[in-house]
CSV table of C-alpha atoms in Angstrom, one decimal:
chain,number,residue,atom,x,y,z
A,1,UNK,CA,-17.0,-60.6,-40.4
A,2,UNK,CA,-19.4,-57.9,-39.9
A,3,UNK,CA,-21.3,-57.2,-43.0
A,4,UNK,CA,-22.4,-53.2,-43.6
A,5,UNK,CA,-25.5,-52.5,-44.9
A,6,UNK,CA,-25.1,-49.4,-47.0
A,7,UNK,CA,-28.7,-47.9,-46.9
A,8,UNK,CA,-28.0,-47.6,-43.0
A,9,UNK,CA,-24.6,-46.1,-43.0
A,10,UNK,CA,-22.6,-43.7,-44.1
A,11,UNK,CA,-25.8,-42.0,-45.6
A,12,UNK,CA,-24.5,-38.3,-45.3
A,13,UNK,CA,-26.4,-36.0,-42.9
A,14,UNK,CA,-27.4,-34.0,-45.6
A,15,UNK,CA,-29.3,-37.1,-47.6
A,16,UNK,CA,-30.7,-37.8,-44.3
A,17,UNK,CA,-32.1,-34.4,-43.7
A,18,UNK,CA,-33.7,-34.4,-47.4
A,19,UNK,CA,-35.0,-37.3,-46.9
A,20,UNK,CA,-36.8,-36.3,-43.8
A,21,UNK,CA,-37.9,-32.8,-45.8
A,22,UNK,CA,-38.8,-34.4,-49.2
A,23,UNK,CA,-41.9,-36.6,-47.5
A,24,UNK,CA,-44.3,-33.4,-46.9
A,25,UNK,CA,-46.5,-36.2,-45.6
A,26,UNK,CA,-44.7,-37.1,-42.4
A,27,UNK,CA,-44.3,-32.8,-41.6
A,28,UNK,CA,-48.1,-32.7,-42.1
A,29,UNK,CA,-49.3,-35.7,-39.4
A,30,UNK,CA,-46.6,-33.9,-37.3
A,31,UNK,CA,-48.5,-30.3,-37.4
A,32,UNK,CA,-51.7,-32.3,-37.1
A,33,UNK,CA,-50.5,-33.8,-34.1
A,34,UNK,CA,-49.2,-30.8,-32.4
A,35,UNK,CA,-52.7,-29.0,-33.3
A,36,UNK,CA,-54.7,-31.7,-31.4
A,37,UNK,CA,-52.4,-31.7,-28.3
A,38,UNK,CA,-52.3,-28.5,-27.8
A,39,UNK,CA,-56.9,-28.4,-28.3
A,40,UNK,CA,-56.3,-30.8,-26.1
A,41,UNK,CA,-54.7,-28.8,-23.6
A,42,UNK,CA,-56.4,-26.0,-23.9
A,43,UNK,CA,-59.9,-27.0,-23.7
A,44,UNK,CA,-61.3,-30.1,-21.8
A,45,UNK,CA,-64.6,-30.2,-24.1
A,46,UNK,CA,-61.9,-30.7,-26.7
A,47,UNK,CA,-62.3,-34.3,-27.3
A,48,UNK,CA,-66.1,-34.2,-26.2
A,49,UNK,CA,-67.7,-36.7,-29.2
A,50,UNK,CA,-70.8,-34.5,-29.9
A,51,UNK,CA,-68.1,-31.1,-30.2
A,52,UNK,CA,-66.5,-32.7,-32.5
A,53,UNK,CA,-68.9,-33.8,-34.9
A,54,UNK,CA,-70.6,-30.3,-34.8
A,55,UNK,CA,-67.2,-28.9,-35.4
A,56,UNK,CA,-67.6,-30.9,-38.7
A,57,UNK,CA,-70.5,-29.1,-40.0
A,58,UNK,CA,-68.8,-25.9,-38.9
A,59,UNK,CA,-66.1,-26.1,-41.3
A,60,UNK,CA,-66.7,-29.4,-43.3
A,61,UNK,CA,-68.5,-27.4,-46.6
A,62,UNK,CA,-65.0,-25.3,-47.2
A,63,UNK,CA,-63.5,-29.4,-47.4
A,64,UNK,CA,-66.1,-29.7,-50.2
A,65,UNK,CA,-64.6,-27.5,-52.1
A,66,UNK,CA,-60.9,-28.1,-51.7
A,67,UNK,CA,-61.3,-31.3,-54.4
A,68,UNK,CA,-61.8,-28.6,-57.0
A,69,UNK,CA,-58.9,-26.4,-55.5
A,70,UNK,CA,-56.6,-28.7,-55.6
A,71,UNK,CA,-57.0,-29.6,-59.0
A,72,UNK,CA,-56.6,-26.6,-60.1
A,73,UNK,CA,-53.4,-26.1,-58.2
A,74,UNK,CA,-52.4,-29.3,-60.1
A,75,UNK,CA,-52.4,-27.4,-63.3
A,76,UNK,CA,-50.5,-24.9,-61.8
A,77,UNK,CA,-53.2,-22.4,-61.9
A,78,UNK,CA,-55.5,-20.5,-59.1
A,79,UNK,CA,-59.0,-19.9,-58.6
A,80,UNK,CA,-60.2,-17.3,-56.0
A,81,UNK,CA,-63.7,-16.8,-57.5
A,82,UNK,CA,-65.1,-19.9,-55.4
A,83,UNK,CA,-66.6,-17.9,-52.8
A,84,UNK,CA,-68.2,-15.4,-55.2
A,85,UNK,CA,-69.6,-18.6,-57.0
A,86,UNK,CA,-70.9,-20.3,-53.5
A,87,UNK,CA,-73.1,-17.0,-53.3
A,88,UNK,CA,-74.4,-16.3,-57.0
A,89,UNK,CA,-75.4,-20.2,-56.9
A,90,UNK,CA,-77.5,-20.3,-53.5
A,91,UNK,CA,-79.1,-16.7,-54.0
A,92,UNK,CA,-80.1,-17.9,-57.7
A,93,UNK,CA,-81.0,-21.1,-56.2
A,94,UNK,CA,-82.9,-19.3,-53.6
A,95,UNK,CA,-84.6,-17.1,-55.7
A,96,UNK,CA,-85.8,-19.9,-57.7
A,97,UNK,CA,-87.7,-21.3,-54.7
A,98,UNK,CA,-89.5,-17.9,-53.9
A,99,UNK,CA,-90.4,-17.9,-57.7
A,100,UNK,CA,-92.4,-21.1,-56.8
A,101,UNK,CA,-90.2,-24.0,-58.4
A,102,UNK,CA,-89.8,-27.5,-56.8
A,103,UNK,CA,-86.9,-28.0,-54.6
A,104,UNK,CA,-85.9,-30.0,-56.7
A,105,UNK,CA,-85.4,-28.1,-60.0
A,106,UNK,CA,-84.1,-25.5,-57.4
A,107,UNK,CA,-81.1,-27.7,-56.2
A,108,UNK,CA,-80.3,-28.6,-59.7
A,109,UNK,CA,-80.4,-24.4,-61.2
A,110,UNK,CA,-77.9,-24.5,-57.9
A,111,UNK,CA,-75.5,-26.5,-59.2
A,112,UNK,CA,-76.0,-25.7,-63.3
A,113,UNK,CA,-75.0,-22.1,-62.4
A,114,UNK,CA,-71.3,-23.5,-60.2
A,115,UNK,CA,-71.0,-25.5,-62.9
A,116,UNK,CA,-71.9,-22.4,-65.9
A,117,UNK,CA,-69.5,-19.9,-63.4
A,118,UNK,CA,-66.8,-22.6,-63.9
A,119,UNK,CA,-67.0,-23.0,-67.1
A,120,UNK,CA,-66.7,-19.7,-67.9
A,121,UNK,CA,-63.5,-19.3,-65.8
A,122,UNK,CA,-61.8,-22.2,-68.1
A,123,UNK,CA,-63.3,-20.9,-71.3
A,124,UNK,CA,-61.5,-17.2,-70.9
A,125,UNK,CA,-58.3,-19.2,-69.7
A,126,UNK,CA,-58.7,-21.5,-72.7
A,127,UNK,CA,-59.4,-18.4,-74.9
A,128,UNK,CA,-57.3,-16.3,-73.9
A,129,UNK,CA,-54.1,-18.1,-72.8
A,130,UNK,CA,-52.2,-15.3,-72.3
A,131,UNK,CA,-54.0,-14.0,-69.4
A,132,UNK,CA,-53.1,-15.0,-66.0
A,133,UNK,CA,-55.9,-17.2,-64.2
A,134,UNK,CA,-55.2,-14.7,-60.9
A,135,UNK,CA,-56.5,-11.8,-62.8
A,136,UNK,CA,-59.0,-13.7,-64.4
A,137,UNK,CA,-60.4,-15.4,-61.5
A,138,UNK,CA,-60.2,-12.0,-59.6
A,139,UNK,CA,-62.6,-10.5,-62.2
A,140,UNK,CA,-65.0,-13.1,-61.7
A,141,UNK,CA,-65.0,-13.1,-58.2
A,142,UNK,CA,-66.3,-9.5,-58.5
A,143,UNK,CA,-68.7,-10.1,-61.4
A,144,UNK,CA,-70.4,-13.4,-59.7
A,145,UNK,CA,-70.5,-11.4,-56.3
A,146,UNK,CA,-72.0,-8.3,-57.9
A,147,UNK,CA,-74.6,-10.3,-59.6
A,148,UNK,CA,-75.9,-11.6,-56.6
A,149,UNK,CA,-76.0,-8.4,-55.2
A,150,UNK,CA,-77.9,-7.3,-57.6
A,151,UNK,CA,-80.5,-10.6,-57.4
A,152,UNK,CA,-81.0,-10.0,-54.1
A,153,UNK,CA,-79.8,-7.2,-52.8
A,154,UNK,CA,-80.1,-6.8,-48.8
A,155,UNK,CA,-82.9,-9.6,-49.0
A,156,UNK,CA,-82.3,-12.6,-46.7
A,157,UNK,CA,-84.3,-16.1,-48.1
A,158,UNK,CA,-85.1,-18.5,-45.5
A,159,UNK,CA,-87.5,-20.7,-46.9
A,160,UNK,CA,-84.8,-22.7,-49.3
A,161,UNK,CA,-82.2,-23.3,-46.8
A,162,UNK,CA,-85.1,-24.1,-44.2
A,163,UNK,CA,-85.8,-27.4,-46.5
A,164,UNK,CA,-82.1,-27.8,-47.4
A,165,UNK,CA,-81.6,-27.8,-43.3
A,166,UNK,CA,-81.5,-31.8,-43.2
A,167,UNK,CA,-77.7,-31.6,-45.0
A,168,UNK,CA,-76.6,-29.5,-42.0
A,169,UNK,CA,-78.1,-31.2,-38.8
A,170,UNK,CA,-79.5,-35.0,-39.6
A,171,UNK,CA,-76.7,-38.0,-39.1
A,172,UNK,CA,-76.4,-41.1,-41.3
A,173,UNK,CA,-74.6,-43.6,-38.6
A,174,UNK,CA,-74.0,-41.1,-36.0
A,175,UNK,CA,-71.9,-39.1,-38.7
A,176,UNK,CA,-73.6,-35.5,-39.8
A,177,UNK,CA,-74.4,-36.0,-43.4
A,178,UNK,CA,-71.8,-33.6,-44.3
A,179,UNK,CA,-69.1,-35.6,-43.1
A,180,UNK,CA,-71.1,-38.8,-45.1
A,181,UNK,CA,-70.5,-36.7,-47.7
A,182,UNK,CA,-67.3,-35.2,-47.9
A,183,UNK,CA,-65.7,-39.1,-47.4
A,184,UNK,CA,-67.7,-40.0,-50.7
A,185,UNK,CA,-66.2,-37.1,-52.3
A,186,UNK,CA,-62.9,-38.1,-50.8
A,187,UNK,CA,-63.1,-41.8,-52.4
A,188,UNK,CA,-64.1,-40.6,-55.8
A,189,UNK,CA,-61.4,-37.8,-56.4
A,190,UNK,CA,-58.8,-39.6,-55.0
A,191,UNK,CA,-59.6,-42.4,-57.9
A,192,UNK,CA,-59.8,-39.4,-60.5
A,193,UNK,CA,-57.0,-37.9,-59.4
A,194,UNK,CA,-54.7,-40.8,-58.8
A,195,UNK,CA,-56.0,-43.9,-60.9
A,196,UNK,CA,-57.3,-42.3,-63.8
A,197,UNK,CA,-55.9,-41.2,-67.6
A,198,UNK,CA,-57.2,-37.6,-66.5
A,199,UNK,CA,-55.7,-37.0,-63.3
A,200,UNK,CA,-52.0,-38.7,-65.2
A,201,UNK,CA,-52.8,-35.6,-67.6
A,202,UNK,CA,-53.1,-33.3,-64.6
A,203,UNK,CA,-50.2,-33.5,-63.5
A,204,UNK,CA,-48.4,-34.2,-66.7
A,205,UNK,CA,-49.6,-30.2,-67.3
A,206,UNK,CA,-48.7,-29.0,-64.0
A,207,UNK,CA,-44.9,-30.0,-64.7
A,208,UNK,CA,-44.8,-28.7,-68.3
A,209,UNK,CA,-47.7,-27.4,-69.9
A,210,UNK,CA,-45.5,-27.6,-73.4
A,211,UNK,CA,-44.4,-30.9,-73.0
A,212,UNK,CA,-47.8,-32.1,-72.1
A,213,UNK,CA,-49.5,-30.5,-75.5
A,214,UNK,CA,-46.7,-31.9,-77.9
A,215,UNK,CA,-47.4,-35.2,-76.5
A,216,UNK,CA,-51.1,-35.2,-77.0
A,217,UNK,CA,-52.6,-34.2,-74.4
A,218,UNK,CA,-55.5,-32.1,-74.5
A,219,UNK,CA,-54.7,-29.2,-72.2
A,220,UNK,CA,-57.5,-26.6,-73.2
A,221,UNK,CA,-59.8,-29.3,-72.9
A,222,UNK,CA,-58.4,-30.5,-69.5
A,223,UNK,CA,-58.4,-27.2,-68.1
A,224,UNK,CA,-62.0,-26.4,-69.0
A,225,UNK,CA,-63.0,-29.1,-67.3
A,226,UNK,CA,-61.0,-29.1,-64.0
A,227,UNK,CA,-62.3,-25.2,-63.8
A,228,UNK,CA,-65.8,-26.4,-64.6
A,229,UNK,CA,-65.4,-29.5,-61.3
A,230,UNK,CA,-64.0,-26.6,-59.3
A,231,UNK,CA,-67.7,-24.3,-59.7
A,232,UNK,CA,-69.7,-27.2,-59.5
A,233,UNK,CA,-68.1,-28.1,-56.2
A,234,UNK,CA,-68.2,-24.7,-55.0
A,235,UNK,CA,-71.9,-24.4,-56.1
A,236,UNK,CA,-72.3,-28.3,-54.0
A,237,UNK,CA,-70.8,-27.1,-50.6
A,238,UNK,CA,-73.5,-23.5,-51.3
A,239,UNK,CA,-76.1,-26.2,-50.6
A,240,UNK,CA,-74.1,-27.0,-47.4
A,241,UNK,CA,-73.4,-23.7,-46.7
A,242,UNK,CA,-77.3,-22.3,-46.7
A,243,UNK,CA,-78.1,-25.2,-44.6
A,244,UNK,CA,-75.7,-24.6,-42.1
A,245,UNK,CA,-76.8,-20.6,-42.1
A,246,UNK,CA,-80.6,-21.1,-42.0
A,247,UNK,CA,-80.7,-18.3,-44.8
A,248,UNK,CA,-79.3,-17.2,-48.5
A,249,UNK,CA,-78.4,-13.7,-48.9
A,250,UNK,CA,-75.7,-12.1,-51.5
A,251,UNK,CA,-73.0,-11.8,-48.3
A,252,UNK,CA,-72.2,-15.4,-47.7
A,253,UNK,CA,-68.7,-16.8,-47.7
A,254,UNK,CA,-66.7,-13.9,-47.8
A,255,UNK,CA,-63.2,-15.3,-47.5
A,256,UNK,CA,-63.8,-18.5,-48.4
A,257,UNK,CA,-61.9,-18.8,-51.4
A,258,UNK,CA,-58.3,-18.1,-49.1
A,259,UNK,CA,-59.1,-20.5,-46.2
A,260,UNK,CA,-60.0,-23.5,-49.3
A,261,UNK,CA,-56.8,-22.2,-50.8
A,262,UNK,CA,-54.6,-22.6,-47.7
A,263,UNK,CA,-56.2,-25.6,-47.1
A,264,UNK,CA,-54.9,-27.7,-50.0
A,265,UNK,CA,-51.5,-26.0,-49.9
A,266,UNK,CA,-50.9,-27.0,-46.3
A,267,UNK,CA,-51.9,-30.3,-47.8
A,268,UNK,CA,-49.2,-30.3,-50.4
A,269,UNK,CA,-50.6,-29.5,-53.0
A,270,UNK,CA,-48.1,-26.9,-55.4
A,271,UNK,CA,-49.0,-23.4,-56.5
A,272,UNK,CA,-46.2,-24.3,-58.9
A,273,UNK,CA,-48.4,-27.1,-60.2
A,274,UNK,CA,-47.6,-31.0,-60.7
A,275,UNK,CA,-48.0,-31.6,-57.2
A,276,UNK,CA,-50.8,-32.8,-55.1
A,277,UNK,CA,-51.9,-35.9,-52.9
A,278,UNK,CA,-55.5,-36.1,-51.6
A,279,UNK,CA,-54.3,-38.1,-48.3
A,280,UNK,CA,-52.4,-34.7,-47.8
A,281,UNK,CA,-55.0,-32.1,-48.7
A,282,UNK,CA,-57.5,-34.3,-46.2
A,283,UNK,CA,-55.0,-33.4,-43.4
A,284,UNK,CA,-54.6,-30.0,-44.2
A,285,UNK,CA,-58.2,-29.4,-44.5
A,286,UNK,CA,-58.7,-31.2,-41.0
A,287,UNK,CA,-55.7,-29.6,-39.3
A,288,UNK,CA,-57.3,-26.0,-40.5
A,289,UNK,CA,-60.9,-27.2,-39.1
A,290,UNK,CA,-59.3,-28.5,-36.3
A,291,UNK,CA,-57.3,-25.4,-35.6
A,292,UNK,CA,-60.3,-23.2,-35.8
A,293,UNK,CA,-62.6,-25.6,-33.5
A,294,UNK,CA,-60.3,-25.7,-30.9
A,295,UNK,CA,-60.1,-21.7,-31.1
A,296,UNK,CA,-63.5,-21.5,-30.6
A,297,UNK,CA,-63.7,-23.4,-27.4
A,298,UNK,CA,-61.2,-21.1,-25.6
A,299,UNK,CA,-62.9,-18.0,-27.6
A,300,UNK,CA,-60.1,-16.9,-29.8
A,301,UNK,CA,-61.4,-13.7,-31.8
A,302,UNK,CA,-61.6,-14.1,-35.5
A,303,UNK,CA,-58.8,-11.6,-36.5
A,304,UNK,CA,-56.3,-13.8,-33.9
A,305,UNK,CA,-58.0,-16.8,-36.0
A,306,UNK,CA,-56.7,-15.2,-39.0
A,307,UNK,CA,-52.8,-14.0,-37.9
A,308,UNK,CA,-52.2,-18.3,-37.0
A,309,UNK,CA,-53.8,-19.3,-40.1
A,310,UNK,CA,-52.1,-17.1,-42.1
A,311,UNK,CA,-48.6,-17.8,-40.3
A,312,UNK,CA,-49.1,-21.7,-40.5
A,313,UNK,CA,-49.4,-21.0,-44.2
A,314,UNK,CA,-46.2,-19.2,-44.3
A,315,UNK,CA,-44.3,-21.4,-42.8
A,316,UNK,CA,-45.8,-23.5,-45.2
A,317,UNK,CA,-44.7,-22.2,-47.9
A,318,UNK,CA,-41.3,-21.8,-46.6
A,319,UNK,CA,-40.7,-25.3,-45.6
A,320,UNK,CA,-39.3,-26.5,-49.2
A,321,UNK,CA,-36.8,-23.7,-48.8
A,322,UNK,CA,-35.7,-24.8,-45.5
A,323,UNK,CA,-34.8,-27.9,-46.5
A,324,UNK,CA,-32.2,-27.0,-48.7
A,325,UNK,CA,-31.0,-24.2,-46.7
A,326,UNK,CA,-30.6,-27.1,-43.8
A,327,UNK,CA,-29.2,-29.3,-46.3
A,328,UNK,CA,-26.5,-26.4,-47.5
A,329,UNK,CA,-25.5,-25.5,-44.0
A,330,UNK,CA,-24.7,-29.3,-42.9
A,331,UNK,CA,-22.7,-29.7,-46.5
A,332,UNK,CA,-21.1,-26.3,-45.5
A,333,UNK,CA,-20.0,-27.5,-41.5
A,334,UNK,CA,-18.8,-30.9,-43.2
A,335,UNK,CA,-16.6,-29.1,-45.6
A,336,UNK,CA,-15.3,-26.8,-43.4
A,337,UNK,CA,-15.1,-29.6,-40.4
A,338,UNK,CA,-12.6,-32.0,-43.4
A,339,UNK,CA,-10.5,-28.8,-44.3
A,340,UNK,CA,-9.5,-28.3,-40.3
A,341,UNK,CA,-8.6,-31.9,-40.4
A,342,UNK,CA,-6.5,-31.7,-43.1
């Protein structure tokens, strides 16, 4: 006798299509493989070893950032003041070095005033809960932007991103050091996020912020802190960022904040909150980097840059809602295919 194994058959097309659907994972290496063959195709300085790793420092500090991002979208909040931080942290930083202090004490009123901008984007969440972290994040975007304005208005500093220059262009291993870098990152927030009591909590509040409290978690705290990761981050890739630039003035990283968005969304990681893998936020942040690397070497104008971008993110977005309109349609032909039968 022939024995039937029922995980192979009679599996119903519409289990078979979820299944394909639900594993974002799989859909993500696909995209990432359709990006590199068609680099591939259009340039032959595509896969050129030396492109490619100064591709990396081209787009590797938004990647620094997308840690913070992503948490954030685990709680099921948003944070578009990133960019605004980037800038107020590297012209205060800068400053600080024309005032005369070590680079040293310069680097670390860098990172104190991320980490201060953060804070104070959790605290008014925290203090205010009824306020929506868009609007909040939106007013501090223009209040951290306006203050570096104000620091140093049309004034360009070179002498603090000329010694911070060895994070853009030296190599540990034949790696740049931001690449070095951004793997370190990569090892310790995926054990944060994924091995720890915190990150459990994370995503216990991204699924139900109510259900999370009453069982004792400490939301207000937690979201103080993820808020407060997500400046200091931002304020670590500004380091990156002046670097890369060769100066510091109050103009940097205008649109940063969407591309380090789109990034951990194309990644998986949920608007909606309680969803997030940093294996899948890596891809998206390499499939963006990638996208925009192999635009440059066929010399794809910015605004072009922008329109895929921003239609890979769509699609994005819509790919959930595919899946079950796929899923109702085969239900639909199956039902209708039975009644003729009958």
């Amino acid at each position: 006798m022939k024995s039937h194994n029922p995980t192979q058959r009679g599996i119903p097309a519409s289990s078979r299509i979820n299944r394909l659907f639900s594993r974002w994972e799989t859909l993500l290496v696909l995209i990432f493989l359709v990006v590199n063959v068609i680099n591939i195709n259009l340039s032959p300085y595509y896969l050129n070893y030396n492109n490619v790793m100064n591709s990396m420092v081209n787009f590797m500090d938004k990647g620094l950032m997308v840690y913070g991002i992503m948490m954030v979208l685990i709680l099921g909040e948003i944070d578009i003041s990133i960019a605004s931080i980037i800038t107020l942290s590297a012209c205060v930083g800068g400053w600080a070095f024309e005032q005369g202090l070590p680079m040293a004490a310069c680097i670390l009123v860098a990172l104190l005033v991320g980490t201060a901008c953060g804070a104070i984007n959790g605290l008014l969440l925290v203090r205010f809960p009824e306020l929506n972290s868009t609007i909040v994040t939106l007013g501090t975007q223009i209040l951290y932007r306006g203050l570096a304005y104000m620091l140093l208005e049309d004034i360009s500093l070179k002498g603090y991103a000329k010694q911070l220059s060895p994070l853009a262009w030296n190599r540990v291993f034949g790696l740049p050091v931001i690449l070095v870098t951004f793997i370190l990152m990569t090892l310790v927030f995926a054990f944060t996020i994924h091995r720890t009591q915190f990150g459990r909590h994370m995503f216990a509040m991204g699924t139900n912020k109510t259900a999370a409290y009453f069982s004792g978690i400490h939301t207000d705290r937690i979201k103080l802190l993820v808020f407060t990761l997500s400046g200091l981050c931002a304020a670590f890739a500004g380091l990156f960022l002046s670097a890369k630039l060769g100066s510091v003035r109050a103009s940097i990283a205008q649109g940063y904040e969407l591309e380090v968005i789109a990034m951990a969304i194309l990644g998986g990681a949920s608007p909606s909150g309680g969803r997030g893998n940093v294996g899948g936020v890596v891809l998206g942040m390499f499939t963006i980097g990638l996208i925009r690397y192999g635009a440059g070497l066929v010399n794809v104008s910015s605004d072009t840059l922008k329109i895929i971008i921003g239609g890979l993110l769509i699609v994005v977005c819509a790919a959930p809602n595919l899946k079950q309109v796929l899923a109702d349609a085969s239900e639909t032909f199956r039902g209708r295919k039975q009644l003729g039968i009958q």
